[in-house]
Structure formats: structure tokens, C-alpha cells
mmCIF file of C-alpha atoms and ligand atoms in Angstrom:
data_model
loop_
_atom_site.group_PDB
_atom_site.id
_atom_site.type_symbol
_atom_site.label_atom_id
_atom_site.label_comp_id
_atom_site.label_asym_id
_atom_site.label_seq_id
_atom_site.Cartn_x
_atom_site.Cartn_y
_atom_site.Cartn_z
ATOM 1 C CA MET A 1177 -0.443 0.162 -0.046
ATOM 2 C CA LEU A 1178 1.497 3.205 -0.958
ATOM 3 C CA ILE A 1179 0.889 6.015 1.661
ATOM 4 C CA ARG A 1180 1.705 9.758 1.828
ATOM 5 C CA LYS A 1181 2.462 11.018 5.144
ATOM 6 C CA GLY A 1182 4.372 14.869 6.221
ATOM 7 C CA TYR A 1183 7.255 15.379 8.409
ATOM 8 C CA LYS A 1184 7.542 18.922 9.910
ATOM 9 C CA PHE A 1185 10.892 20.610 11.139
ATOM 10 C CA ARG A 1186 11.862 23.953 12.166
ATOM 11 C CA LEU A 1187 14.593 25.528 10.017
ATOM 12 C CA LYS A 1188 17.584 27.419 11.806
ATOM 13 C CA LEU A 1189 17.267 30.730 9.821
ATOM 14 C CA ARG A 1190 19.476 33.743 10.420
ATOM 15 C CA ASP A 1191 18.073 36.990 10.330
ATOM 16 C CA GLY A 1192 18.856 37.667 6.974
ATOM 17 C CA GLU A 1193 17.894 34.720 5.579
ATOM 18 C CA LYS A 1194 14.501 35.374 7.183
ATOM 19 C CA GLN A 1195 13.686 38.429 4.812
ATOM 20 C CA LYS A 1196 14.331 35.973 1.772
ATOM 21 C CA PHE A 1197 11.816 33.836 2.889
ATOM 22 C CA SER A 1198 9.394 36.593 3.591
ATOM 23 C CA GLN A 1199 9.671 37.959 -0.001
ATOM 24 C CA PHE A 1200 9.170 34.395 -1.618
ATOM 25 C CA ALA A 1201 6.265 34.184 0.574
ATOM 26 C CA GLY A 1202 5.235 37.330 -0.304
ATOM 27 C CA CYS A 1203 5.577 36.714 -3.943
ATOM 28 C CA CYS A 1204 3.485 33.685 -3.661
ATOM 29 C CA ARG A 1205 0.835 35.890 -1.664
ATOM 30 C CA PHE A 1206 1.086 37.996 -4.546
ATOM 31 C CA ALA A 1207 0.456 35.537 -7.225
ATOM 32 C CA TRP A 1208 -2.138 33.330 -5.214
ATOM 33 C CA ASN A 1209 -4.328 36.907 -4.480
ATOM 34 C CA LYS A 1210 -4.189 37.998 -7.886
ATOM 35 C CA ALA A 1211 -5.007 34.728 -9.587
ATOM 36 C CA LEU A 1212 -8.212 34.358 -7.165
ATOM 37 C CA ALA A 1213 -9.331 37.995 -7.798
ATOM 38 C CA VAL A 1214 -9.526 36.310 -11.534
ATOM 39 C CA GLN A 1215 -11.508 33.420 -10.788
ATOM 40 C CA ASP A 1216 -13.463 35.092 -7.978
ATOM 41 C CA GLU A 1217 -15.198 37.670 -10.776
ATOM 42 C CA ARG A 1218 -15.751 34.747 -12.881
ATOM 43 C CA PHE A 1219 -16.925 33.169 -9.978
ATOM 44 C CA SER A 1220 -19.351 35.778 -9.237
ATOM 45 C CA ASN A 1221 -20.483 36.309 -13.059
ATOM 46 C CA ASP A 1222 -22.529 33.130 -13.694
ATOM 47 C CA ASN A 1223 -21.984 33.256 -17.118
ATOM 48 C CA ALA A 1224 -17.960 32.794 -17.129
ATOM 49 C CA LYS A 1225 -16.613 29.681 -16.395
ATOM 50 C CA LEU A 1226 -13.268 29.695 -14.271
ATOM 51 C CA LEU A 1227 -9.956 29.371 -15.996
ATOM 52 C CA SER A 1228 -8.173 26.343 -16.426
ATOM 53 C CA LYS A 1229 -5.085 25.518 -14.595
ATOM 54 C CA THR A 1230 -3.294 25.899 -17.763
ATOM 55 C CA LYS A 1231 -4.714 29.130 -18.878
ATOM 56 C CA LEU A 1232 -3.902 30.340 -15.469
ATOM 57 C CA LEU A 1233 -0.582 29.582 -15.412
ATOM 58 C CA ASN A 1234 0.106 31.416 -18.769
ATOM 59 C CA LEU A 1235 -0.902 34.742 -16.980
ATOM 60 C CA LEU A 1236 2.236 34.361 -14.998
ATOM 61 C CA PRO A 1237 4.851 35.727 -17.829
ATOM 62 C CA GLU A 1238 2.653 38.975 -18.450
ATOM 63 C CA TRP A 1239 2.084 39.361 -14.516
ATOM 64 C CA LYS A 1240 6.163 39.243 -14.323
ATOM 65 C CA HIS A 1241 6.390 41.646 -16.683
ATOM 66 C CA GLU A 1242 4.077 43.773 -14.788
ATOM 67 C CA SER A 1243 5.648 43.058 -11.546
ATOM 68 C CA ALA A 1244 9.209 42.848 -11.769
ATOM 69 C CA PHE A 1245 9.797 41.753 -8.088
ATOM 70 C CA LEU A 1246 8.195 38.494 -9.049
ATOM 71 C CA LYS A 1247 11.093 37.751 -11.480
ATOM 72 C CA GLU A 1248 13.531 37.775 -8.507
ATOM 73 C CA VAL A 1249 11.836 34.622 -7.045
ATOM 74 C CA HIS A 1250 11.737 30.958 -8.448
ATOM 75 C CA SER A 1251 9.244 30.650 -10.822
ATOM 76 C CA GLN A 1252 8.390 27.010 -9.969
ATOM 77 C CA ILE A 1253 6.845 28.285 -6.352
ATOM 78 C CA LEU A 1254 4.684 30.731 -8.550
ATOM 79 C CA GLN A 1255 3.141 28.003 -10.228
ATOM 80 C CA GLN A 1256 3.041 25.980 -7.471
ATOM 81 C CA SER A 1257 0.910 28.464 -5.712
ATOM 82 C CA LEU A 1258 -1.391 28.578 -8.726
ATOM 83 C CA ILE A 1259 -1.699 24.979 -8.966
ATOM 84 C CA ASP A 1260 -2.938 25.030 -5.235
ATOM 85 C CA LEU A 1261 -5.310 27.554 -5.780
ATOM 86 C CA ASP A 1262 -6.871 25.482 -8.884
ATOM 87 C CA ARG A 1263 -6.839 22.598 -6.228
ATOM 88 C CA ALA A 1264 -8.673 24.728 -3.701
ATOM 89 C CA TYR A 1265 -11.358 25.256 -5.923
ATOM 90 C CA GLN A 1266 -11.323 21.753 -7.154
ATOM 91 C CA ASN A 1267 -12.194 20.968 -3.536
ATOM 92 C CA PHE A 1268 -14.407 23.631 -2.884
ATOM 93 C CA PHE A 1269 -16.807 22.244 -6.111
ATOM 94 C CA ARG A 1270 -16.364 18.680 -4.666
ATOM 95 C CA ARG A 1271 -17.605 19.792 -1.243
ATOM 96 C CA MET A 1272 -20.682 21.910 -2.835
ATOM 97 C CA LYS A 1273 -21.579 18.647 -4.984
ATOM 98 C CA LYS A 1274 -21.586 16.856 -1.603
ATOM 99 C CA ILE A 1275 -23.548 19.412 0.550
ATOM 100 C CA ARG A 1276 -26.170 19.570 -2.342
ATOM 101 C CA GLY A 1277 -26.435 15.717 -2.297
ATOM 102 C CA GLY A 1278 -27.229 15.840 1.616
ATOM 103 C CA ASP A 1279 -24.051 14.354 2.431
ATOM 104 C CA PHE A 1280 -23.070 17.269 4.548
ATOM 105 C CA SER A 1281 -25.262 19.151 7.377
ATOM 106 C CA GLU A 1282 -26.614 22.388 6.689
ATOM 107 C CA GLY A 1283 -24.432 25.369 7.726
ATOM 108 C CA GLU A 1284 -21.239 23.227 7.002
ATOM 109 C CA ASP A 1285 -18.783 25.602 5.138
ATOM 110 C CA PRO A 1286 -17.376 24.066 1.798
ATOM 111 C CA GLY A 1287 -14.162 26.366 2.091
ATOM 112 C CA TYR A 1288 -14.226 28.723 -0.864
ATOM 113 C CA PRO A 1289 -10.414 29.811 -1.356
ATOM 114 C CA ARG A 1290 -9.718 32.638 0.457
ATOM 115 C CA PHE A 1291 -7.341 35.602 0.095
ATOM 116 C CA LYS A 1292 -4.049 35.247 1.970
ATOM 117 C CA LYS A 1293 -2.941 37.527 4.486
ATOM 118 C CA LYS A 1294 0.287 38.787 5.372
ATOM 119 C CA PHE A 1295 2.142 36.769 8.461
ATOM 120 C CA LEU A 1296 -0.860 34.657 8.555
ATOM 121 C CA HIS A 1297 -0.545 32.682 5.670
ATOM 122 C CA ASP A 1298 3.165 32.605 4.605
ATOM 123 C CA SER A 1299 4.240 29.720 2.655
ATOM 124 C CA PHE A 1300 5.715 28.655 -0.653
ATOM 125 C CA ARG A 1301 6.422 24.924 -1.735
ATOM 126 C CA PHE A 1302 8.827 23.253 -4.075
ATOM 127 C CA PRO A 1303 7.403 20.236 -6.180
ATOM 128 C CA GLN A 1304 10.962 19.569 -7.545
ATOM 129 C CA GLY A 1305 14.662 20.869 -7.299
ATOM 130 C CA PHE A 1306 14.541 20.476 -3.445
ATOM 131 C CA ARG A 1307 17.197 18.339 -1.887
ATOM 132 C CA LEU A 1308 17.810 16.708 1.537
ATOM 133 C CA GLU A 1309 20.607 15.457 3.281
ATOM 134 C CA ASN A 1310 21.170 14.335 7.007
ATOM 135 C CA ARG A 1311 20.238 17.706 8.573
ATOM 136 C CA HIS A 1312 20.351 20.144 5.986
ATOM 137 C CA VAL A 1313 17.787 21.050 3.065
ATOM 138 C CA TYR A 1314 18.546 22.562 -0.434
ATOM 139 C CA LEU A 1315 15.833 25.222 -1.399
ATOM 140 C CA PRO A 1316 16.174 26.261 -5.160
ATOM 141 C CA ARG A 1317 17.522 29.894 -5.134
ATOM 142 C CA LEU A 1318 17.580 30.097 -1.546
ATOM 143 C CA GLY A 1319 20.299 27.767 -0.779
ATOM 144 C CA TRP A 1320 21.306 25.191 1.813
ATOM 145 C CA PHE A 1321 19.608 25.385 5.532
ATOM 146 C CA ARG A 1322 20.218 23.577 8.571
ATOM 147 C CA PHE A 1323 17.125 22.424 9.849
ATOM 148 C CA TYR A 1324 16.237 20.860 13.773
ATOM 149 C CA LYS A 1325 15.896 17.150 12.611
ATOM 150 C CA SER A 1326 13.582 15.553 15.329
ATOM 151 C CA ARG A 1327 13.346 12.043 13.449
ATOM 152 C CA GLU A 1328 14.451 10.139 10.562
ATOM 153 C CA ILE A 1329 12.244 10.902 7.443
ATOM 154 C CA GLU A 1330 11.223 7.578 5.847
ATOM 155 C CA GLY A 1331 9.964 7.243 2.231
ATOM 156 C CA LYS A 1332 10.502 9.178 -1.048
ATOM 157 C CA PRO A 1333 10.124 12.905 -0.807
ATOM 158 C CA LYS A 1334 7.666 14.233 -3.141
ATOM 159 C CA ASN A 1335 7.381 18.116 -1.760
ATOM 160 C CA VAL A 1336 8.770 20.582 0.475
ATOM 161 C CA THR A 1337 6.605 23.300 1.941
ATOM 162 C CA VAL A 1338 8.040 26.485 3.843
ATOM 163 C CA THR A 1339 5.455 27.835 6.213
ATOM 164 C CA ARG A 1340 5.939 31.064 8.592
ATOM 165 C CA ASN A 1341 5.136 30.021 12.197
ATOM 166 C CA GLY A 1342 5.488 33.225 14.430
ATOM 167 C CA LYS A 1343 9.134 34.191 14.219
ATOM 168 C CA HIS A 1344 10.298 30.904 12.738
ATOM 169 C CA TRP A 1345 10.052 29.173 9.564
ATOM 170 C CA ASP A 1346 8.742 25.561 9.454
ATOM 171 C CA ILE A 1347 9.702 22.958 6.371
ATOM 172 C CA SER A 1348 7.263 20.058 5.904
ATOM 173 C CA VAL A 1349 8.377 17.302 4.127
ATOM 174 C CA GLN A 1350 5.725 15.307 2.164
ATOM 175 C CA VAL A 1351 6.836 11.393 1.107
ATOM 176 C CA GLU A 1352 5.378 8.865 -0.261
ATOM 177 C CA GLN A 1353 5.936 5.631 1.099
ATOM 178 C CA GLU A 1354 5.419 2.123 0.534
ATOM 179 C CA ILE A 1355 4.248 0.187 3.364
ATOM 180 C CA PRO A 1356 3.361 -3.613 3.565
ATOM 181 C CA ASP A 1357 -0.725 -4.290 2.852
ATOM 182 C CA PRO A 1358 -1.974 -4.783 6.290
ATOM 183 C CA CYS A 1359 -3.570 -7.989 7.396
ATOM 184 C CA PRO A 1360 -7.624 -7.017 8.202
ATOM 185 C CA VAL A 1361 -7.527 -6.565 12.015
ATOM 186 C CA ARG A 1362 -10.925 -6.171 12.877
ATOM 187 C CA GLU A 1363 -10.875 -7.517 16.165
ATOM 188 C CA PRO A 1364 -11.546 -6.577 18.768
ATOM 189 C CA SER A 1365 -14.197 -3.757 18.164
ATOM 190 C CA THR A 1366 -15.727 -1.065 20.294
ATOM 191 C CA GLY A 1367 -18.659 1.224 20.132
ATOM 192 C CA LEU A 1368 -17.519 5.102 20.544
ATOM 193 C CA ASP A 1369 -19.342 7.933 21.978
ATOM 194 C CA MET A 1370 -18.060 11.278 21.766
ATOM 195 C CA GLY A 1371 -19.183 13.675 24.554
ATOM 196 C CA ILE A 1372 -18.354 16.850 26.280
ATOM 197 C CA SER A 1373 -17.700 15.773 29.919
ATOM 198 C CA ARG A 1374 -15.822 13.252 28.586
ATOM 199 C CA PHE A 1375 -14.019 13.297 24.891
ATOM 200 C CA TYR A 1376 -15.013 9.823 23.892
ATOM 201 C CA THR A 1377 -16.392 6.362 26.080
ATOM 202 C CA CYS A 1378 -15.999 3.129 24.733
ATOM 203 C CA SER A 1379 -18.547 0.416 24.989
ATOM 204 C CA ASP A 1380 -16.044 -1.312 27.626
ATOM 205 C CA GLY A 1381 -16.360 1.431 29.979
ATOM 206 C CA THR A 1382 -13.115 3.103 29.347
ATOM 207 C CA PHE A 1383 -13.384 6.913 28.516
ATOM 208 C CA SER A 1384 -11.132 9.698 28.002
ATOM 209 C CA GLU A 1385 -10.991 13.048 29.980
ATOM 210 C CA PRO A 1386 -11.719 16.113 27.967
ATOM 211 C CA LEU A 1387 -8.696 18.378 27.312
ATOM 212 C CA ASN A 1388 -8.838 20.662 30.277
ATOM 213 C CA ALA A 1389 -5.577 22.575 29.472
ATOM 214 C CA PHE A 1390 -7.486 23.970 26.567
ATOM 215 C CA ARG A 1391 -10.165 25.542 28.590
ATOM 216 C CA SER A 1392 -7.314 27.520 30.525
ATOM 217 C CA LEU A 1393 -5.772 28.737 27.404
ATOM 218 C CA GLU A 1394 -9.090 29.519 25.731
ATOM 219 C CA LYS A 1395 -9.646 31.970 29.019
ATOM 220 C CA LYS A 1396 -6.241 33.491 28.225
ATOM 221 C CA LEU A 1397 -7.081 33.834 24.627
ATOM 222 C CA ALA A 1398 -10.151 35.603 25.390
ATOM 223 C CA ARG A 1399 -8.355 37.798 28.199
ATOM 224 C CA GLU A 1400 -5.512 38.902 25.327
ATOM 225 C CA GLN A 1401 -8.291 39.364 22.378
ATOM 226 C CA ARG A 1402 -9.796 41.919 24.647
ATOM 227 C CA LYS A 1403 -6.674 43.864 25.656
ATOM 228 C CA LEU A 1404 -6.210 43.841 21.516
ATOM 229 C CA SER A 1405 -9.481 45.099 21.255
ATOM 230 C CA ARG A 1406 -8.621 47.995 23.311
ATOM 231 C CA LYS A 1407 -5.351 49.304 21.615
ATOM 232 C CA ASN A 1408 -5.288 51.356 18.755
ATOM 233 C CA LYS A 1409 -5.161 49.248 15.331
ATOM 234 C CA PHE A 1410 -1.569 48.958 13.608
ATOM 235 C CA SER A 1411 -0.342 51.218 16.791
ATOM 236 C CA ARG A 1412 3.339 49.367 18.255
ATOM 237 C CA ASN A 1413 1.502 48.166 21.315
ATOM 238 C CA TRP A 1414 -1.089 46.811 18.986
ATOM 239 C CA LYS A 1415 1.340 44.586 16.754
ATOM 240 C CA LYS A 1416 3.266 43.061 20.221
ATOM 241 C CA GLN A 1417 -0.362 42.217 21.409
ATOM 242 C CA LYS A 1418 -1.551 40.761 18.149
ATOM 243 C CA ALA A 1419 1.591 38.889 17.905
ATOM 244 C CA LYS A 1420 0.456 37.619 21.563
ATOM 245 C CA VAL A 1421 -2.608 36.668 20.157
ATOM 246 C CA ASN A 1422 -1.561 34.672 17.256
ATOM 247 C CA LYS A 1423 1.195 32.910 19.417
ATOM 248 C CA LEU A 1424 -1.806 31.727 21.567
ATOM 249 C CA HIS A 1425 -3.989 30.549 18.844
ATOM 250 C CA ARG A 1426 -1.186 28.388 17.465
ATOM 251 C CA LYS A 1427 -0.763 26.948 21.328
ATOM 252 C CA ILE A 1428 -3.958 25.885 21.243
ATOM 253 C CA ARG A 1429 -3.840 24.428 17.896
ATOM 254 C CA ASP A 1430 -0.705 22.583 18.701
ATOM 255 C CA VAL A 1431 -2.072 21.181 21.954
ATOM 256 C CA ARG A 1432 -5.207 20.025 20.206
ATOM 257 C CA LEU A 1433 -3.603 18.337 17.735
ATOM 258 C CA ASP A 1434 -1.220 16.665 19.915
ATOM 259 C CA TYR A 1435 -3.928 15.675 22.280
ATOM 260 C CA LEU A 1436 -6.345 14.368 19.345
ATOM 261 C CA HIS A 1437 -3.288 12.335 17.804
ATOM 262 C CA LYS A 1438 -2.165 10.737 21.029
ATOM 263 C CA HIS A 1439 -5.759 9.369 21.738
ATOM 264 C CA SER A 1440 -6.859 8.267 18.267
ATOM 265 C CA THR A 1441 -3.325 6.271 18.268
ATOM 266 C CA ALA A 1442 -4.135 5.098 21.865
ATOM 267 C CA LEU A 1443 -7.779 3.564 20.435
ATOM 268 C CA VAL A 1444 -6.438 1.883 17.470
ATOM 269 C CA ARG A 1445 -3.572 0.162 19.217
ATOM 270 C CA ARG A 1446 -6.379 -1.597 21.132
ATOM 271 C CA TYR A 1447 -9.232 -1.875 18.736
ATOM 272 C CA GLY A 1448 -9.542 -3.183 15.160
ATOM 273 C CA ARG A 1449 -12.897 -1.891 14.397
ATOM 274 C CA VAL A 1450 -14.419 0.961 15.645
ATOM 275 C CA TYR A 1451 -18.205 2.235 15.518
ATOM 276 C CA ALA A 1452 -19.065 5.945 15.827
ATOM 277 C CA GLU A 1453 -22.003 7.723 15.145
ATOM 278 C CA ASP A 1454 -22.000 10.061 12.042
ATOM 279 C CA LEU A 1455 -21.254 13.073 13.297
ATOM 280 C CA GLN A 1456 -22.898 15.153 10.733
ATOM 281 C CA VAL A 1457 -26.164 13.828 11.826
ATOM 282 C CA LYS A 1458 -25.152 13.669 15.109
ATOM 283 C CA ASN A 1459 -24.677 17.497 15.306
ATOM 284 C CA MET A 1460 -28.191 17.937 13.763
ATOM 285 C CA SER A 1461 -30.156 15.465 16.152
ATOM 286 C CA GLY A 1462 -31.962 17.016 18.900
ATOM 287 C CA SER A 1463 -30.227 15.051 21.613
ATOM 288 C CA ALA A 1464 -27.043 16.491 20.858
ATOM 289 C CA LYS A 1465 -28.381 19.997 20.902
ATOM 290 C CA GLY A 1466 -29.631 19.460 24.464
ATOM 291 C CA THR A 1467 -26.344 17.969 25.466
ATOM 292 C CA MET A 1468 -24.893 21.294 24.311
ATOM 293 C CA GLU A 1469 -27.191 23.173 25.806
ATOM 294 C CA ASN A 1470 -26.941 21.391 29.356
ATOM 295 C CA PRO A 1471 -23.495 20.279 29.382
ATOM 296 C CA GLY A 1472 -21.719 18.561 32.568
ATOM 297 C CA LYS A 1473 -21.310 20.310 35.786
ATOM 298 C CA ASN A 1474 -17.326 20.922 35.056
ATOM 299 C CA VAL A 1475 -17.951 22.179 31.235
ATOM 300 C CA LYS A 1476 -19.011 25.246 30.064
ATOM 301 C CA ALA A 1477 -19.853 24.946 26.496
ATOM 302 C CA LYS A 1478 -21.425 28.356 25.995
ATOM 303 C CA SER A 1479 -19.752 30.127 23.820
ATOM 304 C CA GLY A 1480 -20.001 29.548 19.693
ATOM 305 C CA LEU A 1481 -16.245 29.279 19.610
ATOM 306 C CA ASN A 1482 -15.903 26.869 22.530
ATOM 307 C CA LYS A 1483 -18.725 24.659 20.486
ATOM 308 C CA SER A 1484 -16.849 25.111 17.160
ATOM 309 C CA ILE A 1485 -13.679 24.074 18.543
ATOM 310 C CA LEU A 1486 -15.131 20.997 20.172
ATOM 311 C CA ASP A 1487 -17.032 20.239 16.929
ATOM 312 C CA GLN A 1488 -13.698 20.703 14.777
ATOM 313 C CA GLY A 1489 -12.044 18.341 17.233
ATOM 314 C CA TRP A 1490 -14.700 15.617 16.849
ATOM 315 C CA SER A 1491 -14.296 15.269 13.209
ATOM 316 C CA GLU A 1492 -10.661 15.874 13.139
ATOM 317 C CA PHE A 1493 -10.237 12.901 15.743
ATOM 318 C CA MET A 1494 -12.817 10.789 13.167
ATOM 319 C CA ARG A 1495 -10.547 11.541 10.386
ATOM 320 C CA GLN A 1496 -7.575 10.521 12.317
ATOM 321 C CA LEU A 1497 -8.989 7.298 13.569
ATOM 322 C CA GLU A 1498 -10.087 6.343 10.085
ATOM 323 C CA TYR A 1499 -6.795 6.733 8.259
ATOM 324 C CA LYS A 1500 -4.794 5.286 11.123
ATOM 325 C CA LEU A 1501 -7.461 2.316 11.386
ATOM 326 C CA ALA A 1502 -6.795 2.074 7.629
ATOM 327 C CA TRP A 1503 -3.011 1.934 8.011
ATOM 328 C CA LEU A 1504 -3.378 -0.729 10.251
ATOM 329 C CA GLY A 1505 -5.943 -3.006 8.301
ATOM 330 C CA GLY A 1506 -9.079 -2.016 10.798
ATOM 331 C CA GLU A 1507 -11.765 0.089 10.005
ATOM 332 C CA LEU A 1508 -13.853 2.991 11.266
ATOM 333 C CA VAL A 1509 -17.647 1.968 10.961
ATOM 334 C CA ARG A 1510 -20.103 4.896 11.051
ATOM 335 C CA ILE A 1511 -23.601 4.413 12.164
ATOM 336 C CA SER A 1512 -26.573 6.726 11.804
ATOM 337 C CA PRO A 1513 -27.429 7.544 15.541
ATOM 338 C CA HIS A 1514 -30.900 6.278 16.357
ATOM 339 C CA HIS A 1515 -32.027 7.109 19.975
ATOM 340 C CA THR A 1516 -28.200 6.041 20.900
ATOM 341 C CA SER A 1517 -28.355 8.108 24.205
ATOM 342 C CA GLN A 1518 -32.265 7.441 25.382
ATOM 343 C CA ALA A 1519 -32.663 3.581 24.534
ATOM 344 C CA CYS A 1520 -31.432 1.202 27.366
ATOM 345 C CA SER A 1521 -28.610 -0.841 26.486
ATOM 346 C CA VAL A 1522 -29.825 -3.884 28.507
ATOM 347 C CA CYS A 1523 -33.648 -4.010 27.766
ATOM 348 C CA GLY A 1524 -34.032 -1.505 24.780
ATOM 349 C CA HIS A 1525 -36.924 0.382 26.236
ATOM 350 C CA ILE A 1526 -36.446 3.913 24.735
ATOM 351 C CA SER A 1527 -37.519 6.974 26.673
ATOM 352 C CA LYS A 1528 -36.546 10.328 27.354
ATOM 353 C CA ASN A 1529 -36.946 10.002 31.221
ATOM 354 C CA ASN A 1530 -34.143 7.080 31.103
ATOM 355 C CA ARG A 1531 -31.755 9.985 30.787
ATOM 356 C CA LYS A 1532 -31.819 11.695 34.720
ATOM 357 C CA SER A 1533 -28.856 14.155 34.023
ATOM 358 C CA GLN A 1534 -25.933 14.484 31.120
ATOM 359 C CA SER A 1535 -24.009 11.613 32.950
ATOM 360 C CA ARG A 1536 -26.781 9.759 34.616
ATOM 361 C CA PHE A 1537 -28.843 6.987 32.824
ATOM 362 C CA VAL A 1538 -31.448 5.107 34.730
ATOM 363 C CA CYS A 1539 -33.814 2.818 32.841
ATOM 364 C CA GLU A 1540 -37.485 3.109 33.672
ATOM 365 C CA ALA A 1541 -38.322 -0.039 32.622
ATOM 366 C CA CYS A 1542 -35.524 -2.467 34.025
ATOM 367 C CA GLY A 1543 -33.827 -0.396 36.404
ATOM 368 C CA LEU A 1544 -30.218 -0.328 34.981
ATOM 369 C CA GLU A 1545 -28.301 2.137 36.585
ATOM 370 C CA ILE A 1546 -25.035 3.153 34.450
ATOM 371 C CA ASN A 1547 -23.320 6.365 33.069
ATOM 372 C CA ALA A 1548 -25.187 7.824 30.329
ATOM 373 C CA ASP A 1549 -22.357 7.764 27.632
ATOM 374 C CA HIS A 1550 -21.169 4.218 28.391
ATOM 375 C CA ASN A 1551 -24.773 3.206 28.014
ATOM 376 C CA ALA A 1552 -24.527 5.042 24.207
ATOM 377 C CA ALA A 1553 -21.335 3.541 23.622
ATOM 378 C CA ILE A 1554 -22.896 0.082 24.008
ATOM 379 C CA ASN A 1555 -25.925 0.921 21.791
ATOM 380 C CA ILE A 1556 -23.842 2.175 19.040
ATOM 381 C CA GLN A 1557 -21.548 -1.040 19.370
ATOM 382 C CA THR A 1558 -24.608 -3.181 18.947
ATOM 383 C CA LEU A 1559 -26.088 -0.976 16.277
ATOM 384 C CA GLY A 1560 -22.931 -1.743 14.496
ATOM 385 C CA GLN A 1561 -22.545 -5.073 14.784
ATOM 386 C CA ARG A 1562 -26.181 -5.661 13.828
ATOM 387 C CA GLY A 1563 -25.012 -4.011 10.565
ATOM 388 C CA LEU A 1564 -27.124 -0.905 10.720
ATOM 389 C CA ALA A 1565 -23.799 0.884 9.274
ATOM 390 C CA CYS A 1566 -23.882 3.310 6.522
ATOM 391 C CA GLU A 1567 -22.219 1.138 3.869
ATOM 392 C CA ALA A 1568 -21.371 4.018 1.847
ATOM 393 C CA ASN A 1569 -18.842 5.355 4.450
ATOM 394 C CA ARG A 1570 -16.680 2.400 4.818
ATOM 395 C CA THR A 1571 -13.047 3.173 4.587
ATOM 396 C CA SER A 1572 -11.832 0.624 2.546
ATOM 397 C CA GLY A 1573 -9.725 1.836 -0.428
ATOM 398 C CA ARG A 1574 -9.875 5.188 0.468
ATOM 399 C CA GLN A 1575 -6.716 5.601 2.485
ATOM 400 C CA GLN A 1576 -4.912 7.733 0.111
ATOM 401 C CA GLU A 1577 -6.924 10.614 0.311
ATOM 402 C CA LEU A 1578 -7.493 10.403 3.748
ATOM 403 C CA SER A 1579 -3.619 11.426 4.827
ATOM 404 C CA ARG A 1580 -2.901 14.878 5.043
ATOM 405 C CA ASN A 1581 0.503 16.686 5.655
ATOM 406 C CA GLY A 1582 1.853 16.133 8.999
ATOM 407 C CA ASP A 1583 -0.312 13.136 9.675
ATOM 408 C CA ARG A 1584 1.303 10.478 11.872
ATOM 409 C CA VAL A 1585 1.620 6.801 11.647
ATOM 410 C CA PRO A 1586 0.872 4.722 14.487
ATOM 411 C CA GLY A 1587 3.295 1.804 15.116
ATOM 412 C CA LEU A 1588 5.145 2.859 12.114
ATOM 413 C CA ALA A 1589 6.775 5.979 13.271
ATOM 414 C CA ALA A 1590 7.763 6.795 16.956
HETATM 415 ZN ZN1 ZN B 2476 -33.809 -1.057 30.579
#
């Protein structure tokens, strides 16, 4: 099985070198935004079709003529920006089609390509011409640079992306690697209930605590954002504060990603097949809404921000579970939620009143007393095993497109 995965490292740069990197990123941003303006105008005008990738690339020589500074950077990276934009549009159209087909919940963002902002989206990519030797990387027109090599790179490097990360610059190396086809490992299986007071609960009763570090960081972020709003925009102090806010954003993102990776890896090491509710459907269902409004004692899922972070966490977690299970020969099976939180896992009696509180489940019919999330996880497993799985969402054969830059292979890489 051929898989793609990414390695990320921090570059060791001197200040003078950083300037050159900013210039490269700036030119790519310029090309992206210019091309996006062209496509966006055509998109807003119903009669015009978007320019093809080739036609878009053919505009570059003219732009270089108009804006001489574009000639100072490697043309390959400018081309790559336009190719990336073309792909962003393809992805957008694909998601739109899905939304129209009813595969996504309403309000789902199809991800229309956006204009890039300075500092925030600074990056450029080399599809070829780069070289990797030991702890050094060669970037065309920029030279050799040392990077902090935290782990060995396995597989064949396909491209290198350079991204600004606060004061630093990182490289992500995407590689293609042939790994042995996994033997199907479908046992043991578990049902998985995603929640708020517990991040997930398995049908054997084990569960994970929610990411608490997150909430204190979030509070801090809100505080720093309030401070930012009181400062004069673009003043010296505003810029300082803005940098602080951005740093916190990155920290939250890193902490969350790390948490999700740790837990998804732990799960795929324990189980071969995981049954989980289809989150899009779960989000729309009344029971989930009720859960959001009456979260557990320690949880305040009040703000929209909090909720969206939570949602993101769930779907990213599912995405990780799906590709990690697939790489190891297991599978993620999505089931449509069907009274999973109201039905008794022993006698099957369905009633709203079974749910005494967020965490307590007491069956009116048979008297079963159990943690509510645990009860739901058992129901999910039962539904999954009965074969009520949404067949269309099976994972087999989709491993390729599931993986993304920065993905980690459980068991294959430390
Ligand atoms: Zn019962």
C-alpha cells in the first residue's frame, strides 16, 4: 500500500535569511491573491467559467512583466501557488456537490478559497529541485539550510513546503512510502460515544478526560483578545499584542492536535474496528443539541467559539481514527444515530426520561443504572454489529486521500 505522510521540522535561520523567505512568501501570496481575484470575478459572474489550470499558469509571464519583483523568486513556487489555488477550487466544488447531495449538514462551510494575509498565511512550496541531506535542506534559489531534525525521514520526498510559524520558519516534507498491505485486524471492536464531559467513551466503559488545558488557554486567549481590542489598531502596542494573540492561537492548535493524535493512536492500538456515530447527523439531532445546552458540571460550552472548537475536535478525531485504522488494517464504521442516548442498552426500552442527567442513565423499565455515555457507547456497538452501518462510509480503498500533511503513522513511526 502506497501512503503519503508529512514530516515537519523547524528551520535554523539567521535574520538576514528570514528576509529572503518573507520575500518568497510575499510573491506567492501576491500570485495567489491575483489569481484568486481573476477566478473570483468569473465565479461571481454566472456566465463565465473559471480559467483552467493551464490558462491560469499562462498568465504568469504577463504578471512578471507588470510586477518585476516576481522575477526575483523561483518561478516554480509561483506556479505551485496557482496549482494550489486550482486544487482549492476543485475541493470547494467537490464539497459543494456533497452538500447539495445531502452528505453534509446545513451550515457546513464548503471552504471557498480565501485571500491570503501577510504573516498569517505565509508559505511556499517546491514540487521539485529541493534536496535533503542529513540535517540540511536545499531550497532552489535560496540555498542550503540546517533544520532541527527531530526524527528520521522515511519514504520518497515528493515536495517541501516552507511555512512561517510566528518568528520561525518550518518545512514540511511530504513523502510517499510503500508499506506492506496490512492484514485485516478487525477484532476486538468497540462502540465509541463522543461527548463533552468525557471526550469519548468506549463500550467497555473506558473513557478519556476532556482536554482541560484547553479551557484555561481559551480563557487566556479571550483575555488577550480583549486587551487587543482596546489598543489603537496598527500601533506598536497593538502589533505586540497581536503577536501574543497569534502565538496563543498556535499554542491552542498544537495542544489540541497533540491531544487528538495521542488518543486516536491509543484507540487504534486497542481496537481493530470502531463503530461511531455519524457526527454530521449527530450534530443535527435534538439529543446532541440538548447535550450542548446542558453540559456537565465542569463544562461550560456556552460560547459559539467553544462549540466550534469542540466540533472541529470531533471531526478531526474521526478523520485521524479513520486513516490510522485503515493503515493498520482495521476500519471505522459510521452508524446513523438512532436513539443511542435514550435507549436502554440492556432491555432496549426507549424513553427521554431514562436520561436522568447529563451523566446518569436510569432505565424506567428494567432499572439499569449506568453512566449515560457508557450506555450510548454500548448502543452504538450493538447497532454497528447488527449491520446498520452506513455502507457508503466504509473506509476501504480510501486510505490515499485520507492522509494529509503532518499525519502520523501509528506503530510505523515513533
Ligand atoms: Zn432497561
